Amino acid sequence: MIDIHSHILPAMDDGAKDLGESLRMAEMAVSEGIRTIIATPHHANGRNWNPAESVVRAVQRFNRELQQRKIPLNVLCGQEIRVYTDLPQDWEQEQHTLLSLHHTRYILLELPPAHIPRYTIDLLHEMTVMGLVPVIAHPERNGEIAANPDKLLDFVERGALTQITSHSVNGLFGKKIQGVSLELCRRRLAHFVASDAHHPLGRSFHLNQAYERISQLVGEETAATLKDNAVKLADNREIEVKEPLSTRKRRFNFWISKK
């Protein structure tokens, strides 16, 4: 399995506090069958500033530690970037402070927890024009989207993809968020599942459990597609996405290609 969102790097944000915790998380991931993890420390969220160069160096150091201890896990570079107005301009700078996921076209973006900034639609449009595919992290935990999932539909129709969290699917954030997560799966508004793991205890991985729950409650095909999409993302391959189901009336069902 591939986990596209984690906070496994030591002492970079509110994730693993030191190398010991990072190594315990790595061992737990391997025990679940995860062999590749994209490290996505928080960036530009008002508390954490982890520019590209710092993340790349940290990933290189951590992979050396894993190799020395013969832990069969490969860690790749990324960031979880809080949306802000100048994000497209910063992406175009010659000296990048921003990272996509494993240097692919896919870039992980985080919304504030309670609301959707007014500029979000325009920002997503700018990024898709630049050839990027925004991946919205844990939308089920955004207050506006949880209250009205059709707001997420607007983003997907403009070229964004979404990633729900294993803990949300498994009910660790409460029944309401679990229900929203499964609804997003049923309505084809979720494209990836990832752990968003922060610590060895409390917020670890449980990715297998999430896939099994989706398989049971939504369907085996949906679970398989979500798992396969993570592989395609890491390979920078195109992801085919069925048109989302909406409460709005639709006349046709067609395939949207996320290039």
PDB file of C-alpha atoms in Angstrom, residues 38-247:
ATOM      1  CA  ILE A  38       4.700  10.468   1.291  1.00  0.00           C
ATOM      2  CA  ALA A  39       5.844  12.722   4.117  1.00  0.00           C
ATOM      3  CA  THR A  40       3.658  15.828   4.138  1.00  0.00           C
ATOM      4  CA  PRO A  41       4.642  18.177   6.975  1.00  0.00           C
ATOM      5  CA  HIS A  42       2.386  21.181   7.474  1.00  0.00           C
ATOM      6  CA  HIS A  43       3.426  24.286   5.575  1.00  0.00           C
ATOM      7  CA  ALA A  44       2.142  27.880   5.770  1.00  0.00           C
ATOM      8  CA  ASN A  45      -0.586  27.055   8.276  1.00  0.00           C
ATOM      9  CA  GLY A  46       0.293  29.874  10.672  1.00  0.00           C
ATOM     10  CA  ARG A  47       2.294  27.585  12.971  1.00  0.00           C
ATOM     11  CA  ASN A  48       4.605  25.603  10.702  1.00  0.00           C
ATOM     12  CA  TRP A  49       6.834  26.735   7.865  1.00  0.00           C
ATOM     13  CA  ASN A  50       8.565  23.805   6.147  1.00  0.00           C
ATOM     14  CA  PRO A  51       9.968  24.955   2.784  1.00  0.00           C
ATOM     15  CA  ALA A  52      10.841  22.464   0.080  1.00  0.00           C
ATOM     16  CA  GLU A  53      14.570  22.335   0.745  1.00  0.00           C
ATOM     17  CA  SER A  54      14.057  21.511   4.434  1.00  0.00           C
ATOM     18  CA  VAL A  55      11.600  18.727   3.638  1.00  0.00           C
ATOM     19  CA  VAL A  56      13.886  17.154   1.014  1.00  0.00           C
ATOM     20  CA  ARG A  57      16.824  17.111   3.451  1.00  0.00           C
ATOM     21  CA  ALA A  58      14.689  15.642   6.244  1.00  0.00           C
ATOM     22  CA  VAL A  59      13.386  12.880   3.968  1.00  0.00           C
ATOM     23  CA  GLN A  60      16.914  12.004   2.843  1.00  0.00           C
ATOM     24  CA  ARG A  61      18.102  11.758   6.462  1.00  0.00           C
ATOM     25  CA  PHE A  62      15.115   9.660   7.504  1.00  0.00           C
ATOM     26  CA  ASN A  63      15.480   7.235   4.594  1.00  0.00           C
ATOM     27  CA  ARG A  64      19.117   6.702   5.600  1.00  0.00           C
ATOM     28  CA  GLU A  65      17.981   5.869   9.135  1.00  0.00           C
ATOM     29  CA  LEU A  66      15.412   3.402   7.772  1.00  0.00           C
ATOM     30  CA  GLN A  67      18.016   1.710   5.580  1.00  0.00           C
ATOM     31  CA  GLN A  68      20.501   1.402   8.447  1.00  0.00           C
ATOM     32  CA  ARG A  69      17.830  -0.274  10.587  1.00  0.00           C
ATOM     33  CA  LYS A  70      16.620  -2.446   7.686  1.00  0.00           C
ATOM     34  CA  ILE A  71      13.055  -1.136   7.940  1.00  0.00           C
ATOM     35  CA  PRO A  72      11.535  -1.777   4.469  1.00  0.00           C
ATOM     36  CA  LEU A  73       9.795   1.564   4.040  1.00  0.00           C
ATOM     37  CA  ASN A  74      10.431   4.204   1.385  1.00  0.00           C
ATOM     38  CA  VAL A  75       9.587   7.796   2.317  1.00  0.00           C
ATOM     39  CA  LEU A  76       8.897  10.371  -0.408  1.00  0.00           C
ATOM     40  CA  CYS A  77       8.734  14.182  -0.291  1.00  0.00           C
ATOM     41  CA  GLY A  78       5.646  16.345  -0.049  1.00  0.00           C
ATOM     42  CA  GLN A  79       3.907  19.048   1.957  1.00  0.00           C
ATOM     43  CA  GLU A  80       0.424  19.671   3.311  1.00  0.00           C
ATOM     44  CA  ILE A  81       0.000  23.291   2.253  1.00  0.00           C
ATOM     45  CA  ARG A  82      -2.637  25.506   3.848  1.00  0.00           C
ATOM     46  CA  VAL A  83      -4.338  27.480   1.086  1.00  0.00           C
ATOM     47  CA  TYR A  84      -3.368  31.153   0.851  1.00  0.00           C
ATOM     48  CA  THR A  85      -3.855  33.809  -1.812  1.00  0.00           C
ATOM     49  CA  ASP A  86      -0.257  33.946  -3.103  1.00  0.00           C
ATOM     50  CA  LEU A  87       0.154  30.184  -3.410  1.00  0.00           C
ATOM     51  CA  PRO A  88       0.088  30.102  -7.257  1.00  0.00           C
ATOM     52  CA  GLN A  89       2.630  32.924  -7.450  1.00  0.00           C
ATOM     53  CA  ASP A  90       4.908  31.167  -4.955  1.00  0.00           C
ATOM     54  CA  TRP A  91       4.710  27.977  -7.003  1.00  0.00           C
ATOM     55  CA  GLU A  92       6.047  29.810 -10.046  1.00  0.00           C
ATOM     56  CA  GLN A  93       9.089  31.225  -8.235  1.00  0.00           C
ATOM     57  CA  GLU A  94      12.450  30.038  -9.525  1.00  0.00           C
ATOM     58  CA  GLN A  95      13.475  29.010  -6.013  1.00  0.00           C
ATOM     59  CA  HIS A  96      10.538  26.798  -5.030  1.00  0.00           C
ATOM     60  CA  THR A  97       9.418  26.867  -1.413  1.00  0.00           C
ATOM     61  CA  LEU A  98       6.531  24.560  -2.317  1.00  0.00           C
ATOM     62  CA  LEU A  99       6.488  20.836  -3.065  1.00  0.00           C
ATOM     63  CA  SER A 100       3.998  18.714  -4.889  1.00  0.00           C
ATOM     64  CA  LEU A 101       3.550  15.096  -3.814  1.00  0.00           C
ATOM     65  CA  HIS A 102       6.708  13.211  -4.850  1.00  0.00           C
ATOM     66  CA  HIS A 103       7.421  15.895  -7.479  1.00  0.00           C
ATOM     67  CA  THR A 104       4.292  14.898  -9.430  1.00  0.00           C
ATOM     68  CA  ARG A 105       1.503  17.065 -10.838  1.00  0.00           C
ATOM     69  CA  TYR A 106      -0.500  16.372  -7.646  1.00  0.00           C
ATOM     70  CA  ILE A 107      -0.270  18.929  -4.811  1.00  0.00           C
ATOM     71  CA  LEU A 108      -1.818  18.464  -1.352  1.00  0.00           C
ATOM     72  CA  LEU A 109      -3.806  21.452  -0.092  1.00  0.00           C
ATOM     73  CA  GLU A 110      -5.467  21.977   3.271  1.00  0.00           C
ATOM     74  CA  LEU A 111      -8.514  24.150   3.924  1.00  0.00           C
ATOM     75  CA  PRO A 112      -9.068  25.878   7.261  1.00  0.00           C
ATOM     76  CA  PRO A 113     -11.112  23.635   9.572  1.00  0.00           C
ATOM     77  CA  ALA A 114     -14.202  25.833   9.922  1.00  0.00           C
ATOM     78  CA  HIS A 115     -14.713  27.576   6.575  1.00  0.00           C
ATOM     79  CA  ILE A 116     -13.818  27.772   2.886  1.00  0.00           C
ATOM     80  CA  PRO A 117     -11.912  30.933   1.949  1.00  0.00           C
ATOM     81  CA  ARG A 118     -13.660  33.026  -0.714  1.00  0.00           C
ATOM     82  CA  TYR A 119     -10.667  32.823  -3.059  1.00  0.00           C
ATOM     83  CA  THR A 120     -10.541  29.006  -3.093  1.00  0.00           C
ATOM     84  CA  ILE A 121     -12.301  28.482  -6.429  1.00  0.00           C
ATOM     85  CA  ASP A 122     -10.055  31.006  -8.178  1.00  0.00           C
ATOM     86  CA  LEU A 123      -6.953  29.484  -6.584  1.00  0.00           C
ATOM     87  CA  LEU A 124      -7.880  25.983  -7.727  1.00  0.00           C
ATOM     88  CA  HIS A 125      -8.509  27.279 -11.233  1.00  0.00           C
ATOM     89  CA  GLU A 126      -5.095  28.983 -11.346  1.00  0.00           C
ATOM     90  CA  MET A 127      -3.344  25.840 -10.221  1.00  0.00           C
ATOM     91  CA  THR A 128      -5.052  23.642 -12.792  1.00  0.00           C
ATOM     92  CA  VAL A 129      -4.131  26.153 -15.517  1.00  0.00           C
ATOM     93  CA  MET A 130      -0.500  25.711 -14.399  1.00  0.00           C
ATOM     94  CA  GLY A 131      -0.803  21.953 -14.972  1.00  0.00           C
ATOM     95  CA  LEU A 132      -1.221  20.970 -11.331  1.00  0.00           C
ATOM     96  CA  VAL A 133      -3.936  18.782  -9.829  1.00  0.00           C
ATOM     97  CA  PRO A 134      -4.963  20.056  -6.375  1.00  0.00           C
ATOM     98  CA  VAL A 135      -5.697  17.293  -3.859  1.00  0.00           C
ATOM     99  CA  ILE A 136      -7.828  18.622  -1.012  1.00  0.00           C
ATOM    100  CA  ALA A 137      -6.838  17.020   2.289  1.00  0.00           C
ATOM    101  CA  HIS A 138      -9.528  15.682   4.664  1.00  0.00           C
ATOM    102  CA  PRO A 139     -12.483  17.751   3.326  1.00  0.00           C
ATOM    103  CA  GLU A 140     -14.816  15.764   5.594  1.00  0.00           C
ATOM    104  CA  ARG A 141     -13.305  17.698   8.524  1.00  0.00           C
ATOM    105  CA  ASN A 142     -14.100  21.125   7.062  1.00  0.00           C
ATOM    106  CA  GLY A 143     -17.199  22.574   8.685  1.00  0.00           C
ATOM    107  CA  GLU A 144     -18.780  24.010   5.533  1.00  0.00           C
ATOM    108  CA  ILE A 145     -18.244  20.855   3.483  1.00  0.00           C
ATOM    109  CA  ALA A 146     -19.492  18.566   6.252  1.00  0.00           C
ATOM    110  CA  ALA A 147     -22.687  20.642   6.345  1.00  0.00           C
ATOM    111  CA  ASN A 148     -23.054  20.702   2.553  1.00  0.00           C
ATOM    112  CA  PRO A 149     -20.963  18.241   0.498  1.00  0.00           C
ATOM    113  CA  ASP A 150     -22.133  19.915  -2.717  1.00  0.00           C
ATOM    114  CA  LYS A 151     -19.582  22.622  -1.927  1.00  0.00           C
ATOM    115  CA  LEU A 152     -16.914  19.994  -2.533  1.00  0.00           C
ATOM    116  CA  LEU A 153     -18.608  19.114  -5.810  1.00  0.00           C
ATOM    117  CA  ASP A 154     -17.831  22.625  -7.064  1.00  0.00           C
ATOM    118  CA  PHE A 155     -14.114  21.995  -6.493  1.00  0.00           C
ATOM    119  CA  VAL A 156     -14.089  18.566  -8.148  1.00  0.00           C
ATOM    120  CA  GLU A 157     -15.878  19.949 -11.192  1.00  0.00           C
ATOM    121  CA  ARG A 158     -13.038  22.459 -11.523  1.00  0.00           C
ATOM    122  CA  GLY A 159     -10.325  19.812 -11.565  1.00  0.00           C
ATOM    123  CA  ALA A 160      -9.555  19.119  -7.901  1.00  0.00           C
ATOM    124  CA  LEU A 161      -9.333  15.705  -6.287  1.00  0.00           C
ATOM    125  CA  THR A 162      -9.935  14.895  -2.626  1.00  0.00           C
ATOM    126  CA  GLN A 163      -8.373  12.748   0.095  1.00  0.00           C
ATOM    127  CA  ILE A 164     -10.322  11.492   3.080  1.00  0.00           C
ATOM    128  CA  THR A 165      -8.627  10.227   6.238  1.00  0.00           C
ATOM    129  CA  SER A 166      -8.545   6.654   7.521  1.00  0.00           C
ATOM    130  CA  HIS A 167      -9.471   7.781  11.051  1.00  0.00           C
ATOM    131  CA  SER A 168     -12.528   9.576   9.675  1.00  0.00           C
ATOM    132  CA  VAL A 169     -13.686   6.443   7.865  1.00  0.00           C
ATOM    133  CA  ASN A 170     -13.043   4.304  10.953  1.00  0.00           C
ATOM    134  CA  GLY A 171     -15.065   6.593  13.234  1.00  0.00           C
ATOM    135  CA  LEU A 172     -12.226   7.869  15.434  1.00  0.00           C
ATOM    136  CA  PHE A 173     -13.271  11.482  14.820  1.00  0.00           C
ATOM    137  CA  GLY A 174     -16.905  10.708  15.661  1.00  0.00           C
ATOM    138  CA  LYS A 175     -19.974   9.346  13.933  1.00  0.00           C
ATOM    139  CA  LYS A 176     -20.806  12.564  12.110  1.00  0.00           C
ATOM    140  CA  ILE A 177     -17.431  12.805  10.348  1.00  0.00           C
ATOM    141  CA  GLN A 178     -17.525   9.087   9.647  1.00  0.00           C
ATOM    142  CA  GLY A 179     -20.916   9.516   7.988  1.00  0.00           C
ATOM    143  CA  VAL A 180     -19.664  12.411   5.863  1.00  0.00           C
ATOM    144  CA  SER A 181     -16.622  10.371   4.776  1.00  0.00           C
ATOM    145  CA  LEU A 182     -18.727   7.441   3.644  1.00  0.00           C
ATOM    146  CA  GLU A 183     -21.182   9.783   1.900  1.00  0.00           C
ATOM    147  CA  LEU A 184     -18.273  11.323  -0.050  1.00  0.00           C
ATOM    148  CA  CYS A 185     -17.244   7.814  -1.114  1.00  0.00           C
ATOM    149  CA  ARG A 186     -20.767   6.932  -2.216  1.00  0.00           C
ATOM    150  CA  ARG A 187     -21.106  10.179  -4.152  1.00  0.00           C
ATOM    151  CA  ARG A 188     -17.713   9.726  -5.910  1.00  0.00           C
ATOM    152  CA  LEU A 189     -16.369  12.825  -4.171  1.00  0.00           C
ATOM    153  CA  ALA A 190     -13.456  10.984  -2.532  1.00  0.00           C
ATOM    154  CA  HIS A 191     -10.483   9.932  -4.645  1.00  0.00           C
ATOM    155  CA  PHE A 192      -7.881   8.852  -2.077  1.00  0.00           C
ATOM    156  CA  VAL A 193      -7.746   7.495   1.447  1.00  0.00           C
ATOM    157  CA  ALA A 194      -4.655   8.336   3.505  1.00  0.00           C
ATOM    158  CA  SER A 195      -3.709   8.023   7.152  1.00  0.00           C
ATOM    159  CA  ASP A 196      -2.729  11.612   8.024  1.00  0.00           C
ATOM    160  CA  ALA A 197      -0.773   9.762  10.716  1.00  0.00           C
ATOM    161  CA  HIS A 198       0.769  11.976  13.414  1.00  0.00           C
ATOM    162  CA  HIS A 199       1.896   9.694  16.255  1.00  0.00           C
ATOM    163  CA  PRO A 200       2.485   6.014  17.045  1.00  0.00           C
ATOM    164  CA  LEU A 201      -0.457   6.040  19.465  1.00  0.00           C
ATOM    165  CA  GLY A 202      -3.828   7.676  18.939  1.00  0.00           C
ATOM    166  CA  ARG A 203      -3.230   8.875  15.382  1.00  0.00           C
ATOM    167  CA  SER A 204      -1.301   6.175  13.579  1.00  0.00           C
ATOM    168  CA  PHE A 205      -2.250   4.546  10.255  1.00  0.00           C
ATOM    169  CA  HIS A 206      -5.183   2.063  10.272  1.00  0.00           C
ATOM    170  CA  LEU A 207      -5.295   2.276   6.488  1.00  0.00           C
ATOM    171  CA  ASN A 208      -6.221  -1.381   5.965  1.00  0.00           C
ATOM    172  CA  GLN A 209      -9.147  -1.013   8.340  1.00  0.00           C
ATOM    173  CA  ALA A 210     -10.420   2.004   6.386  1.00  0.00           C
ATOM    174  CA  TYR A 211     -10.249   0.188   3.055  1.00  0.00           C
ATOM    175  CA  GLU A 212     -12.075  -2.795   4.570  1.00  0.00           C
ATOM    176  CA  ARG A 213     -14.811  -0.566   5.978  1.00  0.00           C
ATOM    177  CA  ILE A 214     -15.302   1.187   2.631  1.00  0.00           C
ATOM    178  CA  SER A 215     -15.404  -2.188   0.904  1.00  0.00           C
ATOM    179  CA  GLN A 216     -18.124  -3.408   3.287  1.00  0.00           C
ATOM    180  CA  LEU A 217     -20.240  -0.245   3.450  1.00  0.00           C
ATOM    181  CA  VAL A 218     -19.755   1.299   0.001  1.00  0.00           C
ATOM    182  CA  GLY A 219     -18.426  -1.454  -2.240  1.00  0.00           C
ATOM    183  CA  GLU A 220     -15.330  -3.445  -3.129  1.00  0.00           C
ATOM    184  CA  GLU A 221     -14.918  -1.575  -6.424  1.00  0.00           C
ATOM    185  CA  THR A 222     -14.789   1.791  -4.650  1.00  0.00           C
ATOM    186  CA  ALA A 223     -12.190   0.551  -2.152  1.00  0.00           C
ATOM    187  CA  ALA A 224     -10.049  -0.933  -4.933  1.00  0.00           C
ATOM    188  CA  THR A 225     -10.220   2.290  -6.950  1.00  0.00           C
ATOM    189  CA  LEU A 226      -9.182   4.423  -3.981  1.00  0.00           C
ATOM    190  CA  LYS A 227      -6.214   2.157  -3.304  1.00  0.00           C
ATOM    191  CA  ASP A 228      -5.188   2.109  -6.961  1.00  0.00           C
ATOM    192  CA  ASN A 229      -5.409   5.902  -7.203  1.00  0.00           C
ATOM    193  CA  ALA A 230      -2.651   6.237  -4.602  1.00  0.00           C
ATOM    194  CA  VAL A 231      -0.372   4.096  -6.781  1.00  0.00           C
ATOM    195  CA  LYS A 232      -1.200   6.174  -9.841  1.00  0.00           C
ATOM    196  CA  LEU A 233      -0.487   9.401  -7.968  1.00  0.00           C
ATOM    197  CA  ALA A 234       2.952   8.216  -6.836  1.00  0.00           C
ATOM    198  CA  ASP A 235       3.718   7.241 -10.439  1.00  0.00           C
ATOM    199  CA  ASN A 236       2.418  10.614 -11.713  1.00  0.00           C
ATOM    200  CA  ARG A 237      -0.114   8.797 -13.862  1.00  0.00           C
ATOM    201  CA  GLU A 238      -3.469  10.125 -14.979  1.00  0.00           C
ATOM    202  CA  ILE A 239      -6.402   9.377 -12.691  1.00  0.00           C
ATOM    203  CA  GLU A 240      -9.780   8.676 -14.233  1.00  0.00           C
ATOM    204  CA  VAL A 241     -12.663   9.971 -12.140  1.00  0.00           C
ATOM    205  CA  LYS A 242     -16.323   9.195 -12.616  1.00  0.00           C
ATOM    206  CA  GLU A 243     -18.660  12.147 -12.533  1.00  0.00           C
ATOM    207  CA  PRO A 244     -19.713  12.764  -8.930  1.00  0.00           C
ATOM    208  CA  LEU A 245     -23.253  12.085  -7.811  1.00  0.00           C
ATOM    209  CA  SER A 246     -25.016  15.253  -6.745  1.00  0.00           C
ATOM    210  CA  THR A 247     -28.243  16.372  -5.173  1.00  0.00           C
TER     211      THR A 247
END
